[in-house]
């Protein structure tokens, strides 16, 4: 009983830390850097009728106005504060205070979905761009689901596996070359390993195939633990690669500051597979314990 309780605490803590890192990373991005909100607010095809028809302002004046840009920038900062509050809420939430802390987590989760939609719009509506962030916008809702009285372990494992599969498969589509291979992917491989551009593209091609395989294997009971361990390691490596590939000894603090937020919200790409491994271990432990108890009761004829 004590061992089972300890495992539950570990799972809850790991899930909280994962959600915290996602929100913290996005918070740092919004507070210190930028986010793609202008891809919507400067979209003439969408907003021109509203700007000119309702606000009686020419599109040229709207798009070139310092007030417009300041309003967008202030909105980004406000969203950054929302993510920061959500990050803190993710750490302190528990069954006794869920009534209050679920609000910023829910709002933060919805904001992550909207942010992902904007990034997808910015990348020409590639569906992989949206689903590549499944773990990031999905985990906050998984955290809230865990505190739901109707939650079940089997359903939780299935949801997490879906998020992992979507994230890795979508990432693989870019690495494999189904979509144009992002230049930053190639640059990171070259910077870290010293490969030529051609070798780097081949490396990414193989990594993409492995991503596809992992997305399938995690649903095969006899193989999923091995696949999840690989996903754990690969998820962490690709997260920290952002700093390793872009670190300059001449500017160490700036290098870390400039790339840290990307590392933070990607670390859960590795922690989520680890989370599933822990949940599976707890689940099988409970099954064995129940089976042992039932067998013992039958022997004792109780």
PDB file of C-alpha atoms in Angstrom:
ATOM      1  CA  UNK A   1       0.000   0.000   0.000  1.00  0.00           C
ATOM      2  CA  UNK A   2       2.824   2.374   0.933  1.00  0.00           C
ATOM      3  CA  UNK A   3       4.737   1.536  -2.249  1.00  0.00           C
ATOM      4  CA  UNK A   4       1.650   2.185  -4.345  1.00  0.00           C
ATOM      5  CA  UNK A   5       1.117   5.554  -2.646  1.00  0.00           C
ATOM      6  CA  UNK A   6       4.750   6.507  -3.288  1.00  0.00           C
ATOM      7  CA  UNK A   7       4.402   5.645  -6.964  1.00  0.00           C
ATOM      8  CA  UNK A   8       1.257   7.776  -7.183  1.00  0.00           C
ATOM      9  CA  UNK A   9       3.102  10.713  -5.634  1.00  0.00           C
ATOM     10  CA  UNK A  10       5.975  10.314  -8.093  1.00  0.00           C
ATOM     11  CA  UNK A  11       3.586  10.255 -11.033  1.00  0.00           C
ATOM     12  CA  UNK A  12       1.696  13.297  -9.800  1.00  0.00           C
ATOM     13  CA  UNK A  13       4.920  15.226  -9.184  1.00  0.00           C
ATOM     14  CA  UNK A  14       6.368  14.368 -12.591  1.00  0.00           C
ATOM     15  CA  UNK A  15       3.159  15.442 -14.296  1.00  0.00           C
ATOM     16  CA  UNK A  16       3.127  18.700 -12.341  1.00  0.00           C
ATOM     17  CA  UNK A  17       6.766  19.417 -13.199  1.00  0.00           C
ATOM     18  CA  UNK A  18       6.109  18.726 -16.878  1.00  0.00           C
ATOM     19  CA  UNK A  19       3.180  21.140 -17.019  1.00  0.00           C
ATOM     20  CA  UNK A  20       5.155  23.689 -15.003  1.00  0.00           C
ATOM     21  CA  UNK A  21       8.032  23.552 -17.505  1.00  0.00           C
ATOM     22  CA  UNK A  22       5.693  23.983 -20.467  1.00  0.00           C
ATOM     23  CA  UNK A  23       4.057  27.055 -18.986  1.00  0.00           C
ATOM     24  CA  UNK A  24       7.344  28.479 -17.707  1.00  0.00           C
ATOM     25  CA  UNK A  25       9.002  28.097 -21.097  1.00  0.00           C
ATOM     26  CA  UNK A  26       6.147  29.822 -22.867  1.00  0.00           C
ATOM     27  CA  UNK A  27       6.090  32.501 -20.193  1.00  0.00           C
ATOM     28  CA  UNK A  28       9.769  33.304 -20.762  1.00  0.00           C
ATOM     29  CA  UNK A  29       9.170  33.360 -24.496  1.00  0.00           C
ATOM     30  CA  UNK A  30       6.333  35.863 -24.172  1.00  0.00           C
ATOM     31  CA  UNK A  31       7.949  38.045 -21.518  1.00  0.00           C
ATOM     32  CA  UNK A  32      11.431  38.303 -23.024  1.00  0.00           C
ATOM     33  CA  UNK A  33      11.141  37.401 -26.685  1.00  0.00           C
ATOM     34  CA  UNK A  34       8.237  37.218 -29.100  1.00  0.00           C
ATOM     35  CA  UNK A  35       5.258  35.103 -30.147  1.00  0.00           C
ATOM     36  CA  UNK A  36       3.468  34.839 -33.512  1.00  0.00           C
ATOM     37  CA  UNK A  37       0.370  36.895 -32.699  1.00  0.00           C
ATOM     38  CA  UNK A  38       1.123  39.302 -35.510  1.00  0.00           C
ATOM     39  CA  UNK A  39       0.435  36.517 -37.979  1.00  0.00           C
ATOM     40  CA  UNK A  40      -3.217  37.059 -37.058  1.00  0.00           C
ATOM     41  CA  UNK A  41      -3.401  40.734 -36.155  1.00  0.00           C
ATOM     42  CA  UNK A  42      -1.554  41.754 -39.310  1.00  0.00           C
ATOM     43  CA  UNK A  43      -3.500  39.433 -41.594  1.00  0.00           C
ATOM     44  CA  UNK A  44      -5.156  41.810 -44.016  1.00  0.00           C
ATOM     45  CA  UNK A  45      -7.446  39.182 -45.525  1.00  0.00           C
ATOM     46  CA  UNK A  46      -9.021  38.486 -42.134  1.00  0.00           C
ATOM     47  CA  UNK A  47      -9.005  41.801 -40.305  1.00  0.00           C
ATOM     48  CA  UNK A  48      -9.305  44.448 -43.010  1.00  0.00           C
ATOM     49  CA  UNK A  49     -13.137  44.299 -43.111  1.00  0.00           C
ATOM     50  CA  UNK A  50     -13.233  44.697 -39.322  1.00  0.00           C
ATOM     51  CA  UNK A  51     -10.627  47.451 -39.135  1.00  0.00           C
ATOM     52  CA  UNK A  52     -12.085  49.502 -41.968  1.00  0.00           C
ATOM     53  CA  UNK A  53     -15.741  48.601 -41.547  1.00  0.00           C
ATOM     54  CA  UNK A  54     -16.174  48.771 -37.775  1.00  0.00           C
ATOM     55  CA  UNK A  55     -13.336  51.015 -36.604  1.00  0.00           C
ATOM     56  CA  UNK A  56     -13.385  53.244 -39.688  1.00  0.00           C
ATOM     57  CA  UNK A  57      -9.596  53.122 -39.984  1.00  0.00           C
ATOM     58  CA  UNK A  58      -7.652  52.418 -43.148  1.00  0.00           C
ATOM     59  CA  UNK A  59      -5.669  49.204 -43.164  1.00  0.00           C
ATOM     60  CA  UNK A  60      -2.485  51.119 -43.936  1.00  0.00           C
ATOM     61  CA  UNK A  61      -2.897  53.288 -40.839  1.00  0.00           C
ATOM     62  CA  UNK A  62      -3.719  50.267 -38.685  1.00  0.00           C
ATOM     63  CA  UNK A  63      -0.834  48.127 -39.889  1.00  0.00           C
ATOM     64  CA  UNK A  64       1.781  50.878 -39.594  1.00  0.00           C
ATOM     65  CA  UNK A  65       0.535  52.356 -36.324  1.00  0.00           C
ATOM     66  CA  UNK A  66       2.848  52.260 -33.324  1.00  0.00           C
ATOM     67  CA  UNK A  67      -0.243  51.948 -31.141  1.00  0.00           C
ATOM     68  CA  UNK A  68      -1.210  48.739 -32.905  1.00  0.00           C
ATOM     69  CA  UNK A  69       2.240  47.278 -32.446  1.00  0.00           C
ATOM     70  CA  UNK A  70       2.338  48.347 -28.795  1.00  0.00           C
ATOM     71  CA  UNK A  71      -1.072  46.798 -28.178  1.00  0.00           C
ATOM     72  CA  UNK A  72       0.081  43.510 -29.695  1.00  0.00           C
ATOM     73  CA  UNK A  73       3.286  43.589 -27.668  1.00  0.00           C
ATOM     74  CA  UNK A  74       1.387  44.339 -24.461  1.00  0.00           C
ATOM     75  CA  UNK A  75      -0.962  41.467 -25.229  1.00  0.00           C
ATOM     76  CA  UNK A  76       2.028  39.155 -25.591  1.00  0.00           C
ATOM     77  CA  UNK A  77       3.365  40.276 -22.193  1.00  0.00           C
ATOM     78  CA  UNK A  78      -0.026  39.766 -20.550  1.00  0.00           C
ATOM     79  CA  UNK A  79      -0.171  36.276 -21.983  1.00  0.00           C
ATOM     80  CA  UNK A  80       3.307  35.694 -20.596  1.00  0.00           C
ATOM     81  CA  UNK A  81       2.045  36.597 -17.133  1.00  0.00           C
ATOM     82  CA  UNK A  82      -0.890  34.222 -17.596  1.00  0.00           C
ATOM     83  CA  UNK A  83       1.537  31.417 -18.413  1.00  0.00           C
ATOM     84  CA  UNK A  84       3.609  32.283 -15.344  1.00  0.00           C
ATOM     85  CA  UNK A  85       0.550  32.116 -13.088  1.00  0.00           C
ATOM     86  CA  UNK A  86      -0.449  28.843 -14.743  1.00  0.00           C
ATOM     87  CA  UNK A  87       3.060  27.466 -14.160  1.00  0.00           C
ATOM     88  CA  UNK A  88       2.891  28.229 -10.442  1.00  0.00           C
ATOM     89  CA  UNK A  89      -0.639  26.831 -10.287  1.00  0.00           C
ATOM     90  CA  UNK A  90       0.539  23.582 -11.860  1.00  0.00           C
ATOM     91  CA  UNK A  91       3.023  23.086  -9.033  1.00  0.00           C
ATOM     92  CA  UNK A  92       0.690  23.851  -6.137  1.00  0.00           C
ATOM     93  CA  UNK A  93      -2.566  22.343  -7.389  1.00  0.00           C
ATOM     94  CA  UNK A  94      -4.009  19.412  -5.442  1.00  0.00           C
ATOM     95  CA  UNK A  95      -7.400  17.905  -4.766  1.00  0.00           C
ATOM     96  CA  UNK A  96      -8.154  20.310  -1.930  1.00  0.00           C
ATOM     97  CA  UNK A  97      -7.511  23.506  -3.928  1.00  0.00           C
ATOM     98  CA  UNK A  98      -8.362  22.443  -7.472  1.00  0.00           C
ATOM     99  CA  UNK A  99     -11.395  24.736  -7.501  1.00  0.00           C
ATOM    100  CA  UNK A 100      -9.165  27.810  -7.729  1.00  0.00           C
ATOM    101  CA  UNK A 101      -6.001  26.650  -9.448  1.00  0.00           C
ATOM    102  CA  UNK A 102      -7.762  24.840 -12.257  1.00  0.00           C
ATOM    103  CA  UNK A 103      -8.818  28.232 -13.658  1.00  0.00           C
ATOM    104  CA  UNK A 104      -5.353  29.568 -14.640  1.00  0.00           C
ATOM    105  CA  UNK A 105      -4.310  26.095 -15.813  1.00  0.00           C
ATOM    106  CA  UNK A 106      -7.394  25.840 -18.021  1.00  0.00           C
ATOM    107  CA  UNK A 107      -6.892  29.346 -19.398  1.00  0.00           C
ATOM    108  CA  UNK A 108      -3.218  28.609 -19.960  1.00  0.00           C
ATOM    109  CA  UNK A 109      -4.079  25.376 -21.754  1.00  0.00           C
ATOM    110  CA  UNK A 110      -6.570  27.125 -24.022  1.00  0.00           C
ATOM    111  CA  UNK A 111      -3.983  29.808 -24.718  1.00  0.00           C
ATOM    112  CA  UNK A 112      -1.478  27.114 -25.699  1.00  0.00           C
ATOM    113  CA  UNK A 113      -3.963  25.698 -28.197  1.00  0.00           C
ATOM    114  CA  UNK A 114      -4.501  29.165 -29.690  1.00  0.00           C
ATOM    115  CA  UNK A 115      -0.752  29.756 -29.784  1.00  0.00           C
ATOM    116  CA  UNK A 116      -0.281  26.472 -31.620  1.00  0.00           C
ATOM    117  CA  UNK A 117      -2.952  27.466 -34.135  1.00  0.00           C
ATOM    118  CA  UNK A 118      -1.088  30.710 -34.774  1.00  0.00           C
ATOM    119  CA  UNK A 119       2.186  28.840 -35.260  1.00  0.00           C
ATOM    120  CA  UNK A 120       0.394  26.509 -37.660  1.00  0.00           C
ATOM    121  CA  UNK A 121      -0.962  29.482 -39.595  1.00  0.00           C
ATOM    122  CA  UNK A 122       2.532  30.939 -39.711  1.00  0.00           C
ATOM    123  CA  UNK A 123       3.832  27.653 -41.173  1.00  0.00           C
ATOM    124  CA  UNK A 124       1.326  27.547 -44.038  1.00  0.00           C
ATOM    125  CA  UNK A 125      -1.174  25.402 -42.124  1.00  0.00           C
ATOM    126  CA  UNK A 126       0.970  22.273 -42.031  1.00  0.00           C
ATOM    127  CA  UNK A 127      -1.079  19.938 -39.841  1.00  0.00           C
ATOM    128  CA  UNK A 128       2.150  18.483 -38.431  1.00  0.00           C
ATOM    129  CA  UNK A 129       3.050  21.904 -37.054  1.00  0.00           C
ATOM    130  CA  UNK A 130      -0.072  21.788 -34.907  1.00  0.00           C
ATOM    131  CA  UNK A 131       0.175  18.182 -33.740  1.00  0.00           C
ATOM    132  CA  UNK A 132       3.916  18.448 -33.092  1.00  0.00           C
ATOM    133  CA  UNK A 133       2.900  20.443 -30.015  1.00  0.00           C
ATOM    134  CA  UNK A 134       0.347  17.909 -28.777  1.00  0.00           C
ATOM    135  CA  UNK A 135       2.244  17.157 -25.578  1.00  0.00           C
ATOM    136  CA  UNK A 136       2.630  20.849 -24.824  1.00  0.00           C
ATOM    137  CA  UNK A 137      -1.004  21.861 -25.149  1.00  0.00           C
ATOM    138  CA  UNK A 138      -2.348  18.492 -24.004  1.00  0.00           C
ATOM    139  CA  UNK A 139      -0.557  17.958 -20.681  1.00  0.00           C
ATOM    140  CA  UNK A 140      -2.271  20.823 -18.792  1.00  0.00           C
ATOM    141  CA  UNK A 141      -5.617  19.172 -19.463  1.00  0.00           C
ATOM    142  CA  UNK A 142      -4.186  15.773 -18.518  1.00  0.00           C
ATOM    143  CA  UNK A 143      -3.132  17.267 -15.180  1.00  0.00           C
ATOM    144  CA  UNK A 144      -6.676  18.459 -14.553  1.00  0.00           C
ATOM    145  CA  UNK A 145      -8.065  15.124 -15.727  1.00  0.00           C
ATOM    146  CA  UNK A 146      -5.962  13.309 -13.145  1.00  0.00           C
ATOM    147  CA  UNK A 147      -7.940  15.044 -10.397  1.00  0.00           C
ATOM    148  CA  UNK A 148     -11.237  14.058 -11.973  1.00  0.00           C
ATOM    149  CA  UNK A 149     -13.106  11.459  -9.926  1.00  0.00           C
ATOM    150  CA  UNK A 150     -14.032   9.628 -13.130  1.00  0.00           C
ATOM    151  CA  UNK A 151     -10.436   9.331 -14.353  1.00  0.00           C
ATOM    152  CA  UNK A 152      -9.046   5.863 -15.026  1.00  0.00           C
ATOM    153  CA  UNK A 153      -5.500   4.579 -15.402  1.00  0.00           C
ATOM    154  CA  UNK A 154      -6.180   2.855 -18.719  1.00  0.00           C
ATOM    155  CA  UNK A 155      -7.690   6.000 -20.191  1.00  0.00           C
ATOM    156  CA  UNK A 156      -4.843   8.127 -18.834  1.00  0.00           C
ATOM    157  CA  UNK A 157      -2.242   5.855 -20.440  1.00  0.00           C
ATOM    158  CA  UNK A 158      -4.133   5.933 -23.729  1.00  0.00           C
ATOM    159  CA  UNK A 159      -4.393   9.739 -23.736  1.00  0.00           C
ATOM    160  CA  UNK A 160      -0.696  10.158 -22.966  1.00  0.00           C
ATOM    161  CA  UNK A 161       0.261   7.643 -25.651  1.00  0.00           C
ATOM    162  CA  UNK A 162      -1.840   9.541 -28.182  1.00  0.00           C
ATOM    163  CA  UNK A 163      -0.093  12.796 -27.266  1.00  0.00           C
ATOM    164  CA  UNK A 164       3.329  11.143 -27.536  1.00  0.00           C
ATOM    165  CA  UNK A 165       2.501   9.488 -30.856  1.00  0.00           C
ATOM    166  CA  UNK A 166       1.166  12.702 -32.390  1.00  0.00           C
ATOM    167  CA  UNK A 167       4.170  14.696 -31.206  1.00  0.00           C
ATOM    168  CA  UNK A 168       6.786  12.229 -32.421  1.00  0.00           C
ATOM    169  CA  UNK A 169       5.030  11.370 -35.680  1.00  0.00           C
ATOM    170  CA  UNK A 170       4.556  15.037 -36.559  1.00  0.00           C
ATOM    171  CA  UNK A 171       8.152  15.832 -35.653  1.00  0.00           C
ATOM    172  CA  UNK A 172       9.179  12.913 -37.840  1.00  0.00           C
ATOM    173  CA  UNK A 173       7.326  14.332 -40.841  1.00  0.00           C
ATOM    174  CA  UNK A 174       9.670  17.323 -40.792  1.00  0.00           C
ATOM    175  CA  UNK A 175      12.834  15.336 -40.099  1.00  0.00           C
ATOM    176  CA  UNK A 176      11.898  12.728 -42.724  1.00  0.00           C
ATOM    177  CA  UNK A 177      11.343  15.395 -45.350  1.00  0.00           C
ATOM    178  CA  UNK A 178       7.614  15.014 -45.929  1.00  0.00           C
ATOM    179  CA  UNK A 179       7.591  18.758 -45.374  1.00  0.00           C
ATOM    180  CA  UNK A 180      10.652  20.857 -46.192  1.00  0.00           C
ATOM    181  CA  UNK A 181      13.278  19.986 -43.583  1.00  0.00           C
ATOM    182  CA  UNK A 182      13.603  23.038 -41.301  1.00  0.00           C
ATOM    183  CA  UNK A 183      16.938  24.748 -41.680  1.00  0.00           C
ATOM    184  CA  UNK A 184      17.261  24.976 -37.903  1.00  0.00           C
ATOM    185  CA  UNK A 185      17.113  21.166 -37.694  1.00  0.00           C
ATOM    186  CA  UNK A 186      19.969  20.857 -40.165  1.00  0.00           C
ATOM    187  CA  UNK A 187      21.967  23.610 -38.466  1.00  0.00           C
ATOM    188  CA  UNK A 188      21.626  21.965 -35.049  1.00  0.00           C
ATOM    189  CA  UNK A 189      22.901  18.632 -36.338  1.00  0.00           C
ATOM    190  CA  UNK A 190      25.822  20.321 -38.087  1.00  0.00           C
ATOM    191  CA  UNK A 191      26.703  22.388 -35.010  1.00  0.00           C
ATOM    192  CA  UNK A 192      26.531  19.462 -32.585  1.00  0.00           C
ATOM    193  CA  UNK A 193      28.087  16.661 -34.641  1.00  0.00           C
ATOM    194  CA  UNK A 194      30.111  18.562 -37.205  1.00  0.00           C
ATOM    195  CA  UNK A 195      28.388  16.738 -40.064  1.00  0.00           C
ATOM    196  CA  UNK A 196      28.215  18.009 -43.592  1.00  0.00           C
ATOM    197  CA  UNK A 197      24.840  19.296 -44.724  1.00  0.00           C
ATOM    198  CA  UNK A 198      24.180  16.139 -46.739  1.00  0.00           C
ATOM    199  CA  UNK A 199      25.032  13.874 -43.798  1.00  0.00           C
ATOM    200  CA  UNK A 200      22.912  16.002 -41.468  1.00  0.00           C
ATOM    201  CA  UNK A 201      19.892  15.590 -43.754  1.00  0.00           C
ATOM    202  CA  UNK A 202      20.468  11.820 -43.855  1.00  0.00           C
ATOM    203  CA  UNK A 203      20.722  11.767 -40.057  1.00  0.00           C
ATOM    204  CA  UNK A 204      17.419  13.611 -39.782  1.00  0.00           C
ATOM    205  CA  UNK A 205      15.844  11.262 -42.328  1.00  0.00           C
ATOM    206  CA  UNK A 206      16.743   8.273 -40.145  1.00  0.00           C
ATOM    207  CA  UNK A 207      15.572  10.095 -37.016  1.00  0.00           C
ATOM    208  CA  UNK A 208      12.259  10.774 -38.741  1.00  0.00           C
ATOM    209  CA  UNK A 209      11.786   7.091 -39.552  1.00  0.00           C
ATOM    210  CA  UNK A 210      12.519   6.220 -35.919  1.00  0.00           C
ATOM    211  CA  UNK A 211       9.918   8.775 -34.834  1.00  0.00           C
ATOM    212  CA  UNK A 212       7.342   6.989 -36.999  1.00  0.00           C
ATOM    213  CA  UNK A 213       8.302   3.622 -35.541  1.00  0.00           C
ATOM    214  CA  UNK A 214       8.075   4.907 -31.968  1.00  0.00           C
ATOM    215  CA  UNK A 215       4.618   6.339 -32.653  1.00  0.00           C
ATOM    216  CA  UNK A 216       3.492   2.803 -33.497  1.00  0.00           C
ATOM    217  CA  UNK A 217       5.454   0.726 -30.988  1.00  0.00           C
ATOM    218  CA  UNK A 218       4.116   2.549 -27.926  1.00  0.00           C
ATOM    219  CA  UNK A 219       0.738   0.919 -28.643  1.00  0.00           C
ATOM    220  CA  UNK A 220       2.174  -2.608 -28.773  1.00  0.00           C
ATOM    221  CA  UNK A 221       2.151  -3.998 -25.193  1.00  0.00           C
ATOM    222  CA  UNK A 222       5.259  -6.176 -25.483  1.00  0.00           C
ATOM    223  CA  UNK A 223       7.345  -3.437 -27.081  1.00  0.00           C
ATOM    224  CA  UNK A 224       5.971  -0.196 -25.694  1.00  0.00           C
ATOM    225  CA  UNK A 225       8.277   0.085 -22.676  1.00  0.00           C
ATOM    226  CA  UNK A 226      11.361  -0.096 -24.919  1.00  0.00           C
ATOM    227  CA  UNK A 227       9.823   2.464 -27.260  1.00  0.00           C
ATOM    228  CA  UNK A 228       8.958   4.736 -24.352  1.00  0.00           C
ATOM    229  CA  UNK A 229      12.517   4.612 -23.007  1.00  0.00           C
ATOM    230  CA  UNK A 230      13.803   5.619 -26.432  1.00  0.00           C
ATOM    231  CA  UNK A 231      11.226   8.419 -26.608  1.00  0.00           C
ATOM    232  CA  UNK A 232      12.302   9.576 -23.143  1.00  0.00           C
ATOM    233  CA  UNK A 233      15.960   9.816 -24.159  1.00  0.00           C
ATOM    234  CA  UNK A 234      15.320  11.264 -27.611  1.00  0.00           C
ATOM    235  CA  UNK A 235      12.842  13.792 -26.242  1.00  0.00           C
ATOM    236  CA  UNK A 236      15.364  15.097 -23.717  1.00  0.00           C
ATOM    237  CA  UNK A 237      18.215  15.125 -26.230  1.00  0.00           C
ATOM    238  CA  UNK A 238      16.241  17.126 -28.784  1.00  0.00           C
ATOM    239  CA  UNK A 239      15.202  19.548 -26.050  1.00  0.00           C
ATOM    240  CA  UNK A 240      18.712  20.259 -24.777  1.00  0.00           C
ATOM    241  CA  UNK A 241      20.039  20.340 -28.339  1.00  0.00           C
ATOM    242  CA  UNK A 242      18.584  23.856 -28.573  1.00  0.00           C
ATOM    243  CA  UNK A 243      21.175  25.138 -26.125  1.00  0.00           C
ATOM    244  CA  UNK A 244      24.050  22.861 -27.135  1.00  0.00           C
ATOM    245  CA  UNK A 245      23.786  23.784 -30.815  1.00  0.00           C
ATOM    246  CA  UNK A 246      23.428  27.494 -30.147  1.00  0.00           C
ATOM    247  CA  UNK A 247      25.864  27.962 -27.281  1.00  0.00           C
ATOM    248  CA  UNK A 248      28.739  30.382 -27.751  1.00  0.00           C
ATOM    249  CA  UNK A 249      31.518  30.604 -25.190  1.00  0.00           C
ATOM    250  CA  UNK A 250      31.977  34.285 -25.962  1.00  0.00           C
ATOM    251  CA  UNK A 251      28.375  34.960 -24.912  1.00  0.00           C
ATOM    252  CA  UNK A 252      27.464  32.179 -22.435  1.00  0.00           C
ATOM    253  CA  UNK A 253      24.690  33.961 -20.528  1.00  0.00           C
ATOM    254  CA  UNK A 254      23.102  35.357 -23.665  1.00  0.00           C
ATOM    255  CA  UNK A 255      23.294  31.968 -25.376  1.00  0.00           C
ATOM    256  CA  UNK A 256      21.455  30.265 -22.531  1.00  0.00           C
ATOM    257  CA  UNK A 257      18.937  33.069 -22.101  1.00  0.00           C
ATOM    258  CA  UNK A 258      18.128  33.137 -25.794  1.00  0.00           C
ATOM    259  CA  UNK A 259      17.423  29.407 -26.030  1.00  0.00           C
ATOM    260  CA  UNK A 260      16.378  28.354 -22.520  1.00  0.00           C
ATOM    261  CA  UNK A 261      12.659  28.836 -23.065  1.00  0.00           C
ATOM    262  CA  UNK A 262      12.730  26.417 -26.008  1.00  0.00           C
ATOM    263  CA  UNK A 263      14.458  23.809 -23.860  1.00  0.00           C
ATOM    264  CA  UNK A 264      11.988  24.200 -21.000  1.00  0.00           C
ATOM    265  CA  UNK A 265       8.800  23.628 -22.964  1.00  0.00           C
ATOM    266  CA  UNK A 266      10.389  20.730 -24.870  1.00  0.00           C
ATOM    267  CA  UNK A 267      11.708  18.814 -21.843  1.00  0.00           C
ATOM    268  CA  UNK A 268       8.210  17.322 -21.318  1.00  0.00           C
ATOM    269  CA  UNK A 269       8.611  15.646 -24.723  1.00  0.00           C
ATOM    270  CA  UNK A 270      10.974  13.354 -22.836  1.00  0.00           C
ATOM    271  CA  UNK A 271       9.280  13.415 -19.445  1.00  0.00           C
ATOM    272  CA  UNK A 272       5.896  12.332 -20.808  1.00  0.00           C
ATOM    273  CA  UNK A 273       7.152   8.915 -22.012  1.00  0.00           C
ATOM    274  CA  UNK A 274       8.803   8.493 -18.601  1.00  0.00           C
ATOM    275  CA  UNK A 275       5.474   9.363 -17.025  1.00  0.00           C
ATOM    276  CA  UNK A 276       3.769   6.582 -18.981  1.00  0.00           C
ATOM    277  CA  UNK A 277       6.469   4.119 -17.892  1.00  0.00           C
ATOM    278  CA  UNK A 278       5.842   4.979 -14.238  1.00  0.00           C
ATOM    279  CA  UNK A 279       2.072   4.720 -14.657  1.00  0.00           C
ATOM    280  CA  UNK A 280       2.448   1.328 -16.344  1.00  0.00           C
ATOM    281  CA  UNK A 281       4.660   0.068 -13.518  1.00  0.00           C
ATOM    282  CA  UNK A 282       2.122   1.206 -10.947  1.00  0.00           C
ATOM    283  CA  UNK A 283      -0.738  -0.303 -12.935  1.00  0.00           C
ATOM    284  CA  UNK A 284       0.947  -3.716 -13.257  1.00  0.00           C
ATOM    285  CA  UNK A 285       1.949  -3.621  -9.600  1.00  0.00           C
ATOM    286  CA  UNK A 286      -1.668  -3.073  -8.602  1.00  0.00           C
ATOM    287  CA  UNK A 287      -2.823  -5.911 -10.872  1.00  0.00           C
ATOM    288  CA  UNK A 288      -0.280  -8.321  -9.379  1.00  0.00           C
ATOM    289  CA  UNK A 289      -1.174  -7.229  -5.863  1.00  0.00           C
ATOM    290  CA  UNK A 290      -4.876  -7.743  -6.545  1.00  0.00           C
ATOM    291  CA  UNK A 291      -4.259 -11.116  -8.171  1.00  0.00           C
ATOM    292  CA  UNK A 292      -2.126 -12.212  -5.220  1.00  0.00           C
ATOM    293  CA  UNK A 293      -4.745 -11.053  -2.722  1.00  0.00           C
ATOM    294  CA  UNK A 294      -7.550 -12.817  -4.585  1.00  0.00           C
ATOM    295  CA  UNK A 295      -5.532 -16.015  -4.778  1.00  0.00           C
ATOM    296  CA  UNK A 296      -4.687 -15.864  -1.095  1.00  0.00           C
ATOM    297  CA  UNK A 297      -8.317 -15.266  -0.161  1.00  0.00           C
ATOM    298  CA  UNK A 298      -9.388 -18.264  -2.194  1.00  0.00           C
ATOM    299  CA  UNK A 299      -6.796 -20.456  -0.510  1.00  0.00           C
ATOM    300  CA  UNK A 300      -7.935 -19.284   2.914  1.00  0.00           C
ATOM    301  CA  UNK A 301     -11.562 -19.618   1.779  1.00  0.00           C
ATOM    302  CA  UNK A 302     -12.379 -16.140   3.023  1.00  0.00           C
TER     303      UNK A 302
END
